[in-house]
CSV table of C-alpha atoms in Angstrom, one decimal:
chain,number,residue,atom,x,y,z
A,36,MET,CA,21.4,-27.4,65.2
A,37,ARG,CA,22.8,-27.5,68.7
A,38,LYS,CA,21.7,-31.1,69.2
A,39,LEU,CA,22.9,-32.0,65.7
A,40,VAL,CA,26.4,-30.7,66.4
A,41,LYS,CA,26.5,-32.5,69.8
A,42,ASP,CA,25.4,-35.7,68.1
A,43,PHE,CA,28.1,-35.4,65.4
A,44,LEU,CA,30.8,-34.7,68.0
A,45,THR,CA,29.6,-37.6,70.2
A,46,ILE,CA,29.6,-40.0,67.3
A,47,LYS,CA,33.3,-39.0,66.6
A,48,GLY,CA,34.1,-40.0,70.2
A,49,PHE,CA,34.2,-36.5,71.8
A,50,ARG,CA,32.8,-35.9,75.3
A,51,VAL,CA,30.6,-32.8,75.1
A,52,VAL,CA,29.7,-30.7,78.2
A,53,GLU,CA,27.0,-28.0,77.6
A,54,ALA,CA,26.3,-24.7,79.4
A,55,ALA,CA,23.0,-22.9,79.4
A,56,ASP,CA,24.5,-19.4,79.5
A,57,GLY,CA,27.8,-17.5,79.6
A,58,GLU,CA,28.2,-17.5,83.4
A,59,GLU,CA,27.7,-21.3,83.6
A,60,ALA,CA,30.2,-21.8,80.7
A,61,VAL,CA,32.9,-19.9,82.7
A,62,ASP,CA,32.0,-21.9,85.9
A,63,ILE,CA,32.2,-25.2,84.1
A,64,PHE,CA,35.5,-24.3,82.5
A,65,PHE,CA,37.2,-23.5,85.8
A,66,GLN,CA,35.6,-26.6,87.5
A,67,GLN,CA,36.7,-29.1,84.9
A,68,LYS,CA,40.5,-29.2,84.2
A,69,ASP,CA,40.4,-31.5,81.2
A,70,ILE,CA,38.5,-29.3,78.6
A,71,ALA,CA,40.4,-29.6,75.3
A,72,LEU,CA,38.4,-27.1,73.2
A,73,ILE,CA,35.5,-24.7,73.6
A,74,LEU,CA,32.7,-24.0,71.1
A,75,LEU,CA,31.5,-20.6,72.1
A,76,ASP,CA,28.3,-18.9,70.8
A,77,VAL,CA,28.5,-15.1,70.7
A,78,MET,CA,24.8,-14.7,71.6
A,79,MET,CA,24.4,-16.1,75.1
A,80,PRO,CA,22.4,-14.9,78.1
A,81,LYS,CA,24.1,-13.4,81.2
A,82,MET,CA,27.5,-13.2,79.5
A,83,ASP,CA,28.0,-13.1,75.8
A,84,GLY,CA,30.7,-15.0,73.9
A,85,TRP,CA,33.1,-12.0,73.8
A,86,GLU,CA,33.0,-11.7,77.6
A,87,VAL,CA,33.4,-15.4,78.1
A,88,CYS,CA,36.3,-15.5,75.8
A,89,LYS,CA,38.0,-12.6,77.6
A,90,ALA,CA,37.5,-14.3,81.0
A,91,ILE,CA,39.0,-17.6,79.8
A,92,ARG,CA,41.9,-16.0,77.9
A,93,GLN,CA,43.1,-14.4,81.1
A,94,HIS,CA,43.9,-17.8,82.4
A,95,SER,CA,44.1,-20.3,79.5
A,96,ASP,CA,45.2,-20.8,75.9
A,97,VAL,CA,42.6,-23.6,75.4
A,98,PRO,CA,41.5,-23.6,71.7
A,99,ILE,CA,38.2,-21.6,71.2
A,100,ILE,CA,35.9,-21.8,68.2
A,101,MET,CA,33.4,-18.8,68.0
A,102,LEU,CA,30.0,-19.5,66.5
A,103,THR,CA,28.0,-16.5,65.4
A,104,ALA,CA,25.2,-15.3,63.2
A,105,ARG,CA,27.3,-12.3,62.3
A,106,GLY,CA,29.5,-12.4,59.2
A,107,GLU,CA,31.0,-8.9,59.3
A,108,GLU,CA,34.7,-8.6,58.8
A,109,GLN,CA,35.0,-6.4,61.9
A,110,ASP,CA,33.4,-9.0,64.1
A,111,GLU,CA,35.7,-11.7,62.8
A,112,LEU,CA,38.8,-9.5,63.4
A,113,GLN,CA,37.6,-8.8,67.0
A,114,GLY,CA,37.4,-12.5,67.6
A,115,PHE,CA,41.0,-13.1,66.4
A,116,LYS,CA,42.2,-10.1,68.5
A,117,LEU,CA,40.6,-11.7,71.6
A,118,GLY,CA,42.4,-15.0,70.9
A,119,VAL,CA,39.7,-17.0,69.1
A,120,ASP,CA,41.2,-19.8,67.0
A,121,GLU,CA,38.4,-20.2,64.6
A,122,TYR,CA,35.4,-18.1,63.7
A,123,ILE,CA,32.4,-19.8,62.1
A,124,SER,CA,29.3,-17.9,60.8
A,125,LYS,CA,25.9,-19.5,60.9
A,126,PRO,CA,24.4,-21.3,59.1
A,127,PHE,CA,27.2,-24.0,58.9
A,128,SER,CA,27.5,-27.6,58.2
A,129,PRO,CA,27.9,-29.8,61.4
A,130,LYS,CA,30.3,-32.0,59.4
A,131,ILE,CA,32.5,-29.0,58.6
A,132,LEU,CA,32.5,-27.9,62.2
A,133,VAL,CA,33.5,-31.3,63.4
A,134,ALA,CA,36.4,-31.3,60.8
A,135,ARG,CA,37.6,-27.9,62.1
A,136,VAL,CA,37.4,-29.2,65.7
A,137,GLU,CA,39.5,-32.2,64.7
A,138,ALA,CA,42.0,-30.0,62.9
A,139,ILE,CA,42.4,-27.6,65.8
A,140,LEU,CA,42.9,-30.4,68.3
A,141,ARG,CA,45.5,-32.0,66.0
A,142,ARG,CA,47.2,-28.6,65.8
A,143,SER,CA,47.1,-27.9,69.6
A,144,LYS,CA,48.3,-31.4,70.4
A,145,GLY,CA,51.1,-31.1,67.9
A,146,ILE,CA,52.5,-27.9,69.4
A,147,SER,CA,55.0,-30.0,71.4
A,148,ALA,CA,55.8,-32.2,68.4
A,149,ASP,CA,58.6,-30.5,66.4
A,150,VAL,CA,58.3,-32.7,63.3
A,151,LEU,CA,55.4,-33.3,60.9
A,152,ASN,CA,55.4,-36.0,58.3
A,153,VAL,CA,52.8,-36.3,55.5
A,154,GLY,CA,53.0,-37.7,52.0
A,155,GLY,CA,56.8,-37.6,51.8
A,156,ILE,CA,57.0,-34.1,53.2
A,157,CYS,CA,58.8,-33.7,56.5
A,158,ILE,CA,58.6,-30.4,58.4
A,159,ASP,CA,61.0,-29.9,61.2
A,160,LYS,CA,59.5,-26.9,63.1
A,161,ALA,CA,62.4,-26.5,65.5
A,162,ALA,CA,65.0,-26.4,62.8
A,163,ARG,CA,62.6,-24.6,60.4
A,164,GLN,CA,63.6,-27.1,57.7
A,165,VAL,CA,61.6,-29.0,55.1
A,166,THR,CA,62.6,-32.1,53.3
A,167,ILE,CA,60.9,-33.8,50.3
A,168,ASP,CA,61.6,-37.6,50.3
A,169,GLY,CA,64.7,-36.9,52.4
A,170,ALA,CA,66.0,-34.1,50.2
A,171,PRO,CA,66.1,-30.6,51.8
A,172,ILE,CA,64.4,-27.7,50.1
A,173,ASP,CA,64.9,-24.0,50.6
A,174,LEU,CA,61.7,-22.0,51.7
A,175,SER,CA,61.3,-18.4,52.7
A,176,TYR,CA,59.9,-17.6,56.1
A,177,LYS,CA,56.3,-17.1,54.8
A,178,GLU,CA,56.5,-20.2,52.5
A,179,PHE,CA,57.5,-22.3,55.6
A,180,GLU,CA,54.7,-20.9,57.7
A,181,LEU,CA,52.2,-21.4,54.8
A,182,LEU,CA,53.2,-25.0,54.3
A,183,ASN,CA,53.1,-25.7,58.0
A,184,TYR,CA,49.5,-24.2,58.2
A,185,PHE,CA,48.4,-26.2,55.2
A,186,VAL,CA,49.7,-29.5,56.7
A,187,GLU,CA,48.2,-28.8,60.1
A,188,ASN,CA,44.8,-28.2,58.5
A,189,GLN,CA,45.0,-30.9,55.8
A,190,GLY,CA,41.7,-31.8,54.3
A,191,LEU,CA,40.0,-28.5,55.2
A,192,ALA,CA,39.1,-25.9,52.6
A,193,LEU,CA,40.8,-22.6,53.7
A,194,SER,CA,39.7,-19.2,52.5
A,195,ARG,CA,42.3,-16.6,51.6
A,196,GLU,CA,41.0,-14.5,54.5
A,197,LYS,CA,41.6,-17.3,56.9
A,198,ILE,CA,45.1,-18.0,55.6
A,199,LEU,CA,45.9,-14.3,55.9
A,200,ASN,CA,44.6,-14.2,59.5
A,201,ASN,CA,46.6,-17.2,60.5
A,202,VAL,CA,49.8,-16.9,58.5
A,203,TRP,CA,50.1,-13.2,57.9
A,204,ASN,CA,48.1,-12.3,61.1
A,205,TYR,CA,44.9,-10.3,61.4
A,206,ASP,CA,46.7,-6.9,61.2
A,207,TYR,CA,48.0,-7.5,57.6
A,208,PHE,CA,46.5,-5.0,55.3
A,209,GLY,CA,47.9,-6.1,52.0
A,210,ASP,CA,46.2,-7.7,49.0
A,211,ALA,CA,44.9,-11.2,49.6
A,212,ARG,CA,46.3,-12.1,46.2
A,213,THR,CA,49.8,-12.2,47.8
A,214,ILE,CA,48.6,-15.7,49.0
A,215,ASP,CA,48.3,-16.8,45.3
A,216,THR,CA,51.8,-15.7,44.6
A,217,HIS,CA,53.2,-17.5,47.7
A,218,VAL,CA,51.2,-20.7,46.8
A,219,LYS,CA,52.5,-20.6,43.3
A,220,LYS,CA,56.1,-20.4,44.5
A,221,LEU,CA,55.5,-23.1,47.2
A,222,ARG,CA,54.0,-25.5,44.7
A,223,SER,CA,57.0,-25.0,42.4
A,224,LYS,CA,59.5,-25.7,45.3
A,225,LEU,CA,57.6,-28.8,46.4
A,226,GLY,CA,57.8,-30.4,42.9
A,227,GLU,CA,55.3,-33.1,42.3
A,228,LYS,CA,54.2,-32.8,46.0
A,229,GLY,CA,52.9,-29.3,45.0
A,230,ASP,CA,49.9,-31.1,43.7
A,231,TYR,CA,48.8,-31.7,47.3
A,232,ILE,CA,47.8,-28.0,47.4
A,233,LYS,CA,44.5,-27.9,45.7
A,234,THR,CA,42.8,-24.8,44.5
A,235,VAL,CA,39.2,-24.3,45.8
A,236,TRP,CA,37.8,-22.0,43.2
A,237,GLY,CA,36.3,-18.8,44.4
A,238,MET,CA,37.5,-19.5,48.0
A,239,GLY,CA,41.1,-20.4,48.6
A,240,TYR,CA,43.1,-23.7,49.0
A,241,LYS,CA,43.1,-27.1,50.5
A,242,PHE,CA,46.0,-29.4,51.3
A,243,GLU,CA,45.1,-33.0,50.5
A,244,VAL,CA,47.4,-36.0,50.1
A,245,GLY,CA,46.2,-38.6,47.6
A,246,ALA,CA,43.1,-38.7,45.5
């Protein structure tokens, strides 16, 4: 699996640097100043993934994807509390992993970009304003955050839990069905563009422009 993931990333044009254990991972990170994203396995010798994440987060906000065989909710919450950007349980599809890597890199690179444009939707993050084909629409705070999260992760299937973690934050203890209510309102306000928000049955949603 490790070689398969590396091959997929290399084919996509990424330069991949590997570490044999947690201590080497930390050393490599501080030696190389151009690392754009870290794929971190929880189960590593010498230093586990949690320890490596803590060490890096003391000095950097570089995006981190945590790979683990554990699927328990408590472990996932711990990852987000430590500053993990994505938490992927094994087994997983290398193609999905690469898609998430690309999405996170788009999002991290777009932090300085205040305006997102996709399919006739324009999101001005600085002004917190959304226009549809040039016409402004009125969104609540959470509707704006939800739309922004969808657009930044377009093409990816997002579970309700993941949306809660990233839009409502990991300490939200309400019913996940609140997402369905917000999506329904958001679709209505987007008009025909609301069709971009696809329902992934039994999981959550995906923002996709076009067929």
